[in-house]
Amino acid sequence: MIKYNVILIFTVLFLLPFSGYSQNASSIIVLPENNSEICFIQTKDRVLYESIIEISNGFKRHNFKVVNFLPILNQIKTTELCNNPDELVKQIIAKSGADIYITADVNPVKTSSGNYVSLTLNIWETSTKDFLTYGSAKSNKFNTTNYTSLTKRAFEKVFPGIESELLLKTGKQEEIVYNKPGRITTADIDINIPLNTTNKSNRYALIIGNEDYKSFQTGLANEANVEFAENDARMFKKYTYKTLGVPEENIILLINARAIEMHQALEKMRIIAKSSAGNAELIFYYAGHGLPDEKTKEPFLIPVDVTGTNLQFAVKLKDVYSKLTEHPSKRVTVFLDACFSGGARNQGLISARAVKITPKQEMLKGSVIVFSASSGDQSSLPYREKQHGIFTYFLLKKLQTSKGNLTYGELSDYISEHVGIKSALINNKEQIPQTNVSPDAQGGWREWKLY
C-alpha cells in the first residue's frame, strides 16, 4: 500500500504543469489599469488590447481560469457607460463572476539599444474589494516592435511574485514552490492611489523620468543611470490624473527623454499657456540627472543622450522656467527630483568631478512654486527599499494620505521634515528639500490647494 501511494504521488507530479498546481475552480479577469481606456480599446489602443489578451493567456498557461472581458464589454457598453468608464468597469467585473480582478499597467518603451515593456499587475478580490498584492517587472530589451511578445516576457518575470497570493485566494492548497526570478515592487505609495473624480480641465502636466543613460551613451557604466527615475515618473503621472484631477489627455509623459524630445515638450507647454488666456495651471515634474556648468554654475537638466562633460545640448533650468512662464498662467508648479551640485542618486555621469558645485539660484517670475529635492551642494538620493527617489516617495506619500486635500504649505513642511530625517537614517547624508517661490506668489502660496 505504501509503495502504491509513492507511485501515485509521482504520477500526479509528472502530470502537473510546471507552475506547480492544477486548474483552479476560481476565476480571474484582467482589465487595463486605466478605466478610461477600456471602451474603445480594440480600435484606439491595439497594443494595450493585445497585451491584455497576452496577460490573460499567461494566467491560462499557469492553469488559472480566465474570463475574457471583451464579450461582456460588447454586450453592455452604451454611450452613457462609455462616458462613465468607472461604472462600466464595475459592471464588467460584476457580470464576469470572477473571484479576482487584475488591473494591468502596460508601458511599451523604445530606446536606442532596444525596446522593452514595463508591466505592473495589481490584484484585487472581487467580493471584498480588498487589495491583495501587486508585482512589477520589465522585459529584457530586444530590437523588435512586437510588444505582445515583450509583454509575455515581462509577465513571466512578474508571475512568480504574485503566484502564492493567487494560490491562497483561489483556495488551491497544493502549492509547489520554485525558486524563480522576479521582482515585486514593495512601495506602499504604488497602490491605493486616491481617486478624485472632478477633472481640472485647465491643468496640464509635463512629466519626465530620465533613468537609462547607459543605453544612449557608449562607455557609461550602469552607475551612470538614475535609480528608480522611471518608476518615479510613472507613479507621479498616476497621482497627477487620479488624485490631482489632471485629465490624462492633458499629460505629457517622457521616459528616457532625449534632448530634442525635452525641448519639444517644453515648447508644447509654452503654446498651451499661450492659448489658455491666463487660465492654465501647469505642472512640471523631472526625475533624472541635473548638473551645473563648472564655470558659470548655471544648472542644467540632462537628457539621456547628453554627456555630463558637454552641456551644449542639455536643458538649462532657466529655460524650463522661461518656457513655463513666458505667457501668463494661473499657476505653475515645478517638482525637481534632481540635484545640481554634481552629486546624484548614482555618480557615474560625473565621476571625474572632484568637488561639488553650489549651483546658481535662478530667478522666478509669474506665479511659480518650485519644490526641489535638495539644497545647495547636497545630493538627491534614492530610497531603495521603496524603489523611488526619497523626495518623490514622500511627495507621493503625502498626496496619498491626504487624498490631495492639502495646501502647498503643508506639502512643503511635510517633505522637508520627512526627507531630511529619512535621508539621515538610510543614506547617512543630509538632504534638505527646498521650496522656492516667485515674487508674484509670495503673498498666499502656502494656502494654495493642490486639488
Coordinates of C-alpha atoms in Angstrom, one line a residue:
M1 CA 0.0 0.0 0.0
I2 CA 2.8 2.4 0.8
K3 CA 4.5 1.5 -2.5
Y4 CA 1.3 2.3 -4.4
N5 CA 1.0 5.7 -2.6
V6 CA 4.5 6.7 -3.6
I7 CA 3.9 5.8 -7.2
L8 CA 0.7 7.7 -7.2
I9 CA 2.3 10.9 -5.9
F10 CA 5.0 10.8 -8.6
T11 CA 2.4 10.2 -11.2
V12 CA 0.5 13.3 -10.1
L13 CA 3.6 15.4 -10.0
F14 CA 4.5 14.5 -13.6
L15 CA 1.1 15.3 -14.8
L16 CA 1.1 18.7 -13.2
P17 CA 2.2 21.6 -15.3
F18 CA 5.4 23.4 -14.4
S19 CA 3.6 26.1 -12.5
G20 CA 3.0 23.6 -9.8
Y21 CA -0.7 23.2 -9.5
S22 CA -3.8 22.1 -11.4
Q23 CA -6.7 24.1 -12.8
N24 CA -8.3 26.4 -10.2
A25 CA -12.1 26.5 -9.9
S26 CA -11.9 30.2 -9.1
S27 CA -11.7 32.6 -12.0
I28 CA -9.9 35.9 -12.7
I29 CA -10.4 38.7 -15.1
V30 CA -7.7 41.0 -16.5
L31 CA -8.5 44.7 -17.2
P32 CA -6.5 47.7 -18.2
E33 CA -5.3 49.8 -15.2
N34 CA -6.8 53.0 -16.6
N35 CA -10.6 52.6 -16.9
S36 CA -10.9 55.4 -19.4
E37 CA -9.1 53.2 -22.0
I38 CA -11.5 50.3 -21.9
C39 CA -14.5 51.3 -24.0
F40 CA -12.7 51.5 -27.4
I41 CA -9.6 49.6 -26.5
Q42 CA -9.7 47.4 -29.6
T43 CA -9.6 50.4 -32.0
K44 CA -7.8 53.1 -30.1
D45 CA -5.0 51.1 -28.4
R46 CA -4.4 47.9 -30.2
V47 CA -1.1 47.3 -28.4
L48 CA -2.8 47.6 -25.0
Y49 CA -5.6 45.3 -26.1
E50 CA -3.3 42.6 -27.4
S51 CA -1.2 42.9 -24.2
I52 CA -4.2 42.3 -22.0
I53 CA -5.0 39.2 -24.1
E54 CA -1.4 38.0 -23.7
I55 CA -1.5 38.6 -19.9
S56 CA -4.8 36.6 -19.8
N57 CA -3.2 33.8 -21.8
G58 CA -0.2 33.9 -19.4
F59 CA -2.5 33.1 -16.5
K60 CA -4.1 30.3 -18.6
R61 CA -0.7 28.9 -19.2
H62 CA -0.3 28.7 -15.4
N63 CA -3.7 26.9 -15.2
F64 CA -5.9 29.7 -14.0
K65 CA -9.4 30.0 -15.2
V66 CA -9.7 33.4 -17.0
V67 CA -12.8 35.3 -18.0
N68 CA -12.5 37.3 -21.2
F69 CA -13.7 40.9 -20.6
L70 CA -14.4 41.7 -24.3
P71 CA -17.7 39.8 -24.9
I72 CA -19.1 41.4 -21.7
L73 CA -17.9 44.8 -22.8
N74 CA -19.5 44.5 -26.2
Q75 CA -22.7 43.3 -24.6
I76 CA -23.3 46.0 -22.1
K77 CA -21.5 49.1 -23.4
T78 CA -23.6 52.1 -24.3
T79 CA -22.7 55.8 -25.0
E80 CA -23.7 56.6 -21.4
L81 CA -21.5 53.9 -19.9
C82 CA -18.6 54.8 -22.2
N83 CA -18.9 58.3 -20.7
N84 CA -18.7 56.8 -17.2
P85 CA -15.9 54.3 -17.5
D86 CA -15.6 53.6 -13.8
E87 CA -19.2 52.4 -13.8
L88 CA -18.7 50.4 -16.9
V89 CA -15.7 48.6 -15.4
K90 CA -17.8 47.8 -12.2
Q91 CA -20.5 46.2 -14.3
I92 CA -18.0 44.2 -16.3
I93 CA -16.5 42.8 -13.1
A94 CA -19.9 42.1 -11.7
K95 CA -21.1 40.3 -14.8
S96 CA -17.9 38.3 -15.2
G97 CA -18.4 36.3 -12.0
A98 CA -14.7 36.5 -11.5
D99 CA -13.4 35.9 -7.9
I100 CA -10.3 38.1 -8.6
Y101 CA -9.8 41.0 -10.9
I102 CA -6.4 42.2 -12.1
T103 CA -5.6 45.6 -13.5
A104 CA -2.6 45.7 -15.9
D105 CA -0.5 48.8 -16.5
V106 CA 1.4 48.1 -19.7
N107 CA 4.0 50.6 -20.8
P108 CA 5.9 49.9 -24.1
V109 CA 9.3 51.8 -24.1
K110 CA 11.6 52.5 -27.1
T111 CA 15.3 53.0 -26.6
S112 CA 18.2 53.2 -29.0
S113 CA 19.5 49.9 -27.5
G114 CA 16.2 48.0 -27.9
N115 CA 12.6 48.1 -26.9
Y116 CA 11.0 46.7 -23.7
V117 CA 7.7 46.6 -21.8
S118 CA 7.3 47.7 -18.2
L119 CA 4.4 45.8 -16.6
T120 CA 2.6 46.2 -13.3
L121 CA -0.2 43.9 -12.2
N122 CA -2.5 44.9 -9.3
I123 CA -4.5 42.0 -7.8
W124 CA -7.9 42.6 -6.1
E125 CA -10.5 40.3 -4.5
T126 CA -13.9 40.9 -6.1
S127 CA -16.2 40.1 -3.2
T128 CA -14.4 42.3 -0.6
K129 CA -12.7 44.8 -3.0
D130 CA -9.6 44.1 -0.9
F131 CA -6.3 44.8 -2.5
L132 CA -4.2 41.5 -2.4
T133 CA -0.8 42.1 -3.9
Y134 CA 1.0 43.5 -6.9
G135 CA 4.1 42.9 -8.9
S136 CA 6.2 44.8 -11.4
A137 CA 8.9 43.9 -13.9
K138 CA 10.4 44.9 -17.2
S139 CA 11.1 42.6 -20.1
N140 CA 14.6 42.5 -21.4
K141 CA 15.4 44.7 -24.4
F142 CA 15.0 43.5 -27.9
N143 CA 15.2 45.0 -31.4
T144 CA 11.5 44.4 -32.0
T145 CA 8.2 46.3 -32.1
N146 CA 6.3 43.1 -31.2
Y147 CA 5.1 44.4 -27.8
T148 CA 2.9 41.5 -27.3
S149 CA 6.0 39.3 -27.2
L150 CA 7.7 41.7 -24.8
T151 CA 4.6 41.7 -22.6
K152 CA 4.8 37.9 -22.4
R153 CA 8.4 38.1 -21.3
A154 CA 7.5 40.8 -18.7
F155 CA 4.6 38.7 -17.4
E156 CA 6.8 35.7 -16.8
K157 CA 9.0 37.8 -14.6
V158 CA 6.1 39.2 -12.7
F159 CA 4.2 36.0 -12.1
P160 CA 6.4 34.2 -9.6
G161 CA 6.0 37.1 -7.2
I162 CA 2.2 37.1 -7.2
E163 CA 1.7 33.3 -7.6
S164 CA 1.5 32.4 -3.9
E165 CA -1.1 35.0 -3.1
L166 CA -3.3 33.9 -6.0
L167 CA -3.0 30.3 -4.9
L168 CA -4.2 31.2 -1.4
K169 CA -7.1 33.3 -2.6
T170 CA -8.3 30.8 -5.2
G171 CA -8.4 28.1 -2.5
K172 CA -5.9 25.8 -4.1
Q173 CA -3.8 24.1 -1.4
E174 CA -1.4 22.0 -3.5
E175 CA 1.4 24.5 -4.0
I176 CA 4.9 23.6 -5.1
V177 CA 7.4 26.3 -4.6
Y178 CA 10.0 27.0 -7.2
N179 CA 13.0 29.4 -7.0
K180 CA 12.0 31.6 -9.9
P181 CA 13.4 35.1 -10.6
G182 CA 11.1 38.0 -10.3
R183 CA 10.8 41.4 -8.7
I184 CA 7.9 42.7 -6.6
T185 CA 7.6 46.4 -6.1
T186 CA 7.1 47.0 -2.4
A187 CA 6.3 50.7 -2.2
D188 CA 3.0 51.4 -0.4
I189 CA 2.6 54.5 -2.5
D190 CA 2.3 52.5 -5.7
I191 CA -1.1 51.1 -4.6
N192 CA -4.3 52.6 -3.2
I193 CA -3.9 55.8 -5.1
P194 CA -6.7 58.2 -4.1
L195 CA -9.2 58.9 -6.9
N196 CA -10.8 62.4 -7.1
T197 CA -13.4 62.3 -9.8
T198 CA -13.6 66.0 -10.6
N199 CA -11.4 66.8 -13.6
K200 CA -9.4 70.0 -13.6
S201 CA -9.7 70.6 -17.3
N202 CA -7.4 73.7 -17.2
R203 CA -4.5 71.7 -15.7
Y204 CA -1.6 70.4 -17.8
A205 CA 1.4 68.4 -16.9
L206 CA 4.8 67.5 -18.4
I207 CA 6.4 64.6 -16.6
I208 CA 10.0 63.4 -17.4
G209 CA 11.8 60.4 -15.9
N210 CA 15.3 60.0 -17.2
E211 CA 16.8 56.8 -15.8
D212 CA 18.7 54.9 -18.5
Y213 CA 21.7 57.0 -19.6
K214 CA 23.9 54.0 -20.3
S215 CA 21.8 52.8 -23.2
F216 CA 22.2 56.1 -25.0
Q217 CA 25.8 56.8 -24.4
T218 CA 28.6 54.3 -25.1
G219 CA 31.2 53.9 -22.4
L220 CA 29.0 54.6 -19.5
A221 CA 28.7 52.1 -16.6
N222 CA 25.4 51.1 -15.0
E223 CA 26.2 53.5 -12.2
A224 CA 25.5 56.4 -14.6
N225 CA 21.8 55.6 -14.5
V226 CA 19.4 57.3 -12.1
E227 CA 17.9 54.6 -9.9
F228 CA 14.1 54.5 -10.0
A229 CA 13.6 57.7 -12.1
E230 CA 11.3 55.8 -14.5
N231 CA 9.2 54.4 -11.6
D232 CA 9.1 57.9 -10.1
A233 CA 7.8 59.5 -13.3
R234 CA 5.2 56.8 -14.0
M235 CA 3.8 56.9 -10.5
F236 CA 3.7 60.7 -10.4
K237 CA 1.7 60.5 -13.6
K238 CA -0.9 58.2 -11.9
Y239 CA -1.2 60.6 -8.9
T240 CA -1.5 63.5 -11.4
Y241 CA -4.6 62.2 -13.1
K242 CA -6.1 60.2 -10.3
T243 CA -5.5 62.5 -7.3
L244 CA -4.8 65.9 -8.7
G245 CA -7.5 65.8 -11.3
V246 CA -5.4 66.4 -14.4
P247 CA -7.2 64.8 -17.4
E248 CA -5.0 62.1 -18.8
E249 CA -5.1 63.6 -22.2
N250 CA -3.5 66.8 -20.7
I251 CA -0.4 64.9 -19.5
I252 CA 2.8 64.5 -21.5
L253 CA 4.9 61.7 -20.1
L254 CA 8.5 61.2 -21.3
I255 CA 10.6 58.2 -20.3
N256 CA 14.4 58.4 -21.0
A257 CA 13.9 61.6 -23.0
R258 CA 16.5 62.8 -25.5
A259 CA 17.3 66.4 -25.8
I260 CA 15.1 67.1 -28.7
E261 CA 12.1 65.5 -27.0
M262 CA 12.6 67.6 -23.9
H263 CA 12.8 70.8 -25.9
Q264 CA 9.8 69.9 -28.0
A265 CA 7.7 69.1 -24.9
L266 CA 8.6 72.3 -23.2
E267 CA 7.6 74.2 -26.4
K268 CA 4.2 72.4 -26.2
M269 CA 3.7 73.6 -22.7
R270 CA 4.6 77.2 -23.8
I271 CA 1.9 77.0 -26.5
I272 CA -0.7 75.6 -24.1
A273 CA -0.1 78.5 -21.8
K274 CA -0.3 81.0 -24.6
S275 CA -3.6 79.5 -25.9
S276 CA -5.2 79.4 -22.4
A277 CA -5.5 83.1 -21.9
G278 CA -4.0 83.0 -18.4
N279 CA -6.3 80.2 -17.1
A280 CA -3.9 77.3 -17.4
E281 CA -2.3 75.6 -14.4
L282 CA 0.9 74.0 -15.4
I283 CA 2.7 71.1 -13.6
F284 CA 6.3 70.2 -14.4
Y285 CA 8.0 67.1 -12.9
Y286 CA 11.5 65.9 -13.6
A287 CA 13.5 62.9 -12.2
G288 CA 16.9 62.4 -13.6
H289 CA 20.4 63.9 -13.7
G290 CA 21.0 67.5 -13.1
L291 CA 24.4 69.2 -13.4
P292 CA 25.8 72.7 -13.1
D293 CA 28.1 74.3 -15.6
E294 CA 31.5 74.2 -13.9
K295 CA 32.4 77.8 -14.9
T296 CA 29.1 79.7 -14.7
K297 CA 27.4 77.4 -12.1
E298 CA 24.3 77.5 -14.2
P299 CA 22.1 74.4 -13.6
F300 CA 21.0 72.1 -16.4
L301 CA 18.6 69.1 -16.8
I302 CA 20.4 66.3 -18.6
P303 CA 18.7 64.4 -21.3
V304 CA 19.7 60.7 -21.7
D305 CA 21.7 61.4 -24.9
V306 CA 23.8 64.3 -23.4
T307 CA 27.1 63.7 -21.6
G308 CA 28.0 65.3 -18.4
T309 CA 31.1 66.9 -19.9
N310 CA 29.3 68.6 -22.8
L311 CA 26.2 70.6 -21.8
Q312 CA 25.7 72.3 -25.1
F313 CA 22.5 70.3 -25.8
A314 CA 21.3 70.0 -22.2
V315 CA 18.3 71.9 -21.0
K316 CA 19.0 75.0 -19.0
L317 CA 16.9 75.1 -15.9
K318 CA 16.3 78.8 -16.6
D319 CA 14.9 77.9 -20.0
V320 CA 12.4 75.5 -18.3
Y321 CA 11.2 78.3 -16.2
S322 CA 11.2 80.7 -19.1
K323 CA 9.0 78.4 -21.3
L324 CA 6.6 77.7 -18.5
T325 CA 6.1 81.4 -17.6
E326 CA 6.6 83.2 -20.9
H327 CA 2.8 83.6 -21.1
P328 CA 0.6 84.3 -18.0
S329 CA -0.8 81.3 -16.2
K330 CA -3.0 80.8 -13.2
R331 CA -0.2 78.8 -11.5
V332 CA 3.0 76.9 -12.3
T333 CA 4.2 74.1 -10.1
V334 CA 7.6 72.5 -10.5
F335 CA 8.9 69.3 -8.9
L336 CA 12.6 68.6 -9.3
D337 CA 13.8 65.2 -8.1
A338 CA 17.4 66.0 -9.2
C339 CA 20.3 67.9 -7.7
F340 CA 22.5 70.4 -9.5
S341 CA 25.7 70.1 -7.4
G342 CA 27.4 67.3 -9.3
G343 CA 26.1 64.5 -7.0
A344 CA 23.0 62.4 -7.7
R345 CA 21.4 59.0 -6.9
N346 CA 24.3 57.4 -8.8
Q347 CA 27.6 59.1 -9.5
G348 CA 28.7 57.6 -12.8
L349 CA 27.8 60.5 -15.1
I350 CA 30.1 62.9 -13.2
S351 CA 32.5 60.6 -11.5
A352 CA 35.5 62.6 -12.7
R353 CA 34.4 65.7 -10.9
A354 CA 36.4 66.1 -7.7
V355 CA 34.2 68.6 -5.8
K356 CA 30.6 69.6 -5.8
I357 CA 29.4 72.9 -7.0
T358 CA 26.8 75.1 -5.4
P359 CA 24.6 76.0 -8.4
K360 CA 23.4 79.4 -9.2
Q361 CA 19.9 80.2 -8.0
E362 CA 17.6 81.0 -10.8
M363 CA 15.2 84.0 -10.7
L364 CA 11.5 83.1 -10.9
K365 CA 8.7 85.2 -12.4
G366 CA 4.9 84.7 -12.5
S367 CA 3.0 82.6 -10.0
V368 CA 5.6 79.8 -9.7
I369 CA 6.4 77.4 -6.9
V370 CA 9.4 75.1 -7.2
F371 CA 9.8 72.0 -4.9
S372 CA 13.4 70.8 -5.2
A373 CA 14.7 67.5 -3.8
S374 CA 17.8 69.1 -2.2
S375 CA 19.5 72.3 -1.3
G376 CA 22.8 73.9 -2.3
D377 CA 25.6 71.4 -2.8
Q378 CA 23.6 68.4 -1.5
S379 CA 22.8 65.2 -3.4
S380 CA 19.3 63.9 -4.2
L381 CA 19.3 60.3 -3.1
P382 CA 17.3 57.1 -3.5
Y383 CA 15.0 55.2 -1.1
R384 CA 16.0 51.7 -2.3
E385 CA 13.6 49.9 -0.1
K386 CA 10.7 51.7 -1.7
Q387 CA 12.2 51.8 -5.2
H388 CA 11.8 55.5 -5.5
G389 CA 13.8 58.7 -5.1
I390 CA 13.4 59.7 -1.5
F391 CA 12.0 63.1 -2.4
T392 CA 9.4 61.6 -4.8
Y393 CA 8.4 58.9 -2.3
F394 CA 7.4 61.4 0.4
L395 CA 5.8 63.7 -2.2
L396 CA 3.5 60.9 -3.3
K397 CA 3.1 59.6 0.3
K398 CA 1.6 63.0 1.3
L399 CA -0.7 63.1 -1.7
Q400 CA -1.8 59.5 -0.8
T401 CA -2.6 60.1 2.8
S402 CA -4.2 63.5 2.3
K403 CA -6.1 62.3 -0.9
G404 CA -4.8 65.5 -2.4
N405 CA -6.7 67.7 0.1
L406 CA -3.8 69.8 1.3
T407 CA -2.1 73.1 0.9
Y408 CA 1.2 73.9 -0.7
G409 CA 2.5 75.0 2.7
E410 CA 1.5 71.7 4.3
L411 CA 3.2 69.8 1.5
S412 CA 6.4 71.8 1.7
D413 CA 6.6 71.3 5.5
Y414 CA 6.0 67.6 5.3
I415 CA 8.5 66.9 2.5
S416 CA 11.2 69.0 4.2
E417 CA 10.8 67.2 7.6
H418 CA 10.4 63.6 6.4
V419 CA 13.0 63.6 3.6
G420 CA 15.6 65.2 5.9
I421 CA 15.1 62.6 8.7
K422 CA 14.8 59.6 6.4
S423 CA 17.9 60.5 4.3
A424 CA 20.0 60.8 7.5
L425 CA 18.7 57.4 8.7
I426 CA 19.1 55.3 5.5
N427 CA 21.7 57.2 3.4
N428 CA 23.8 58.8 6.2
K429 CA 23.7 62.1 4.3
E430 CA 22.0 65.4 4.6
Q431 CA 19.3 66.1 2.1
I432 CA 17.0 69.0 2.8
P433 CA 14.4 69.8 0.2
Q434 CA 13.9 73.4 -0.8
T435 CA 10.8 75.3 -1.8
N436 CA 11.4 78.4 -4.0
V437 CA 8.6 80.9 -4.5
S438 CA 8.4 83.6 -7.2
P439 CA 7.8 87.2 -6.0
D440 CA 4.3 87.2 -7.5
A441 CA 3.3 84.2 -5.4
Q442 CA 4.9 85.3 -2.1
G443 CA 1.6 86.5 -0.6
G444 CA -0.6 83.5 -0.3
W445 CA 1.2 80.5 -1.8
R446 CA 1.1 78.5 1.4
E447 CA -2.7 78.4 1.3
W448 CA -2.9 77.3 -2.3
K449 CA -4.7 73.9 -2.6
L450 CA -3.3 71.0 -4.6
Y451 CA -6.7 69.7 -5.5

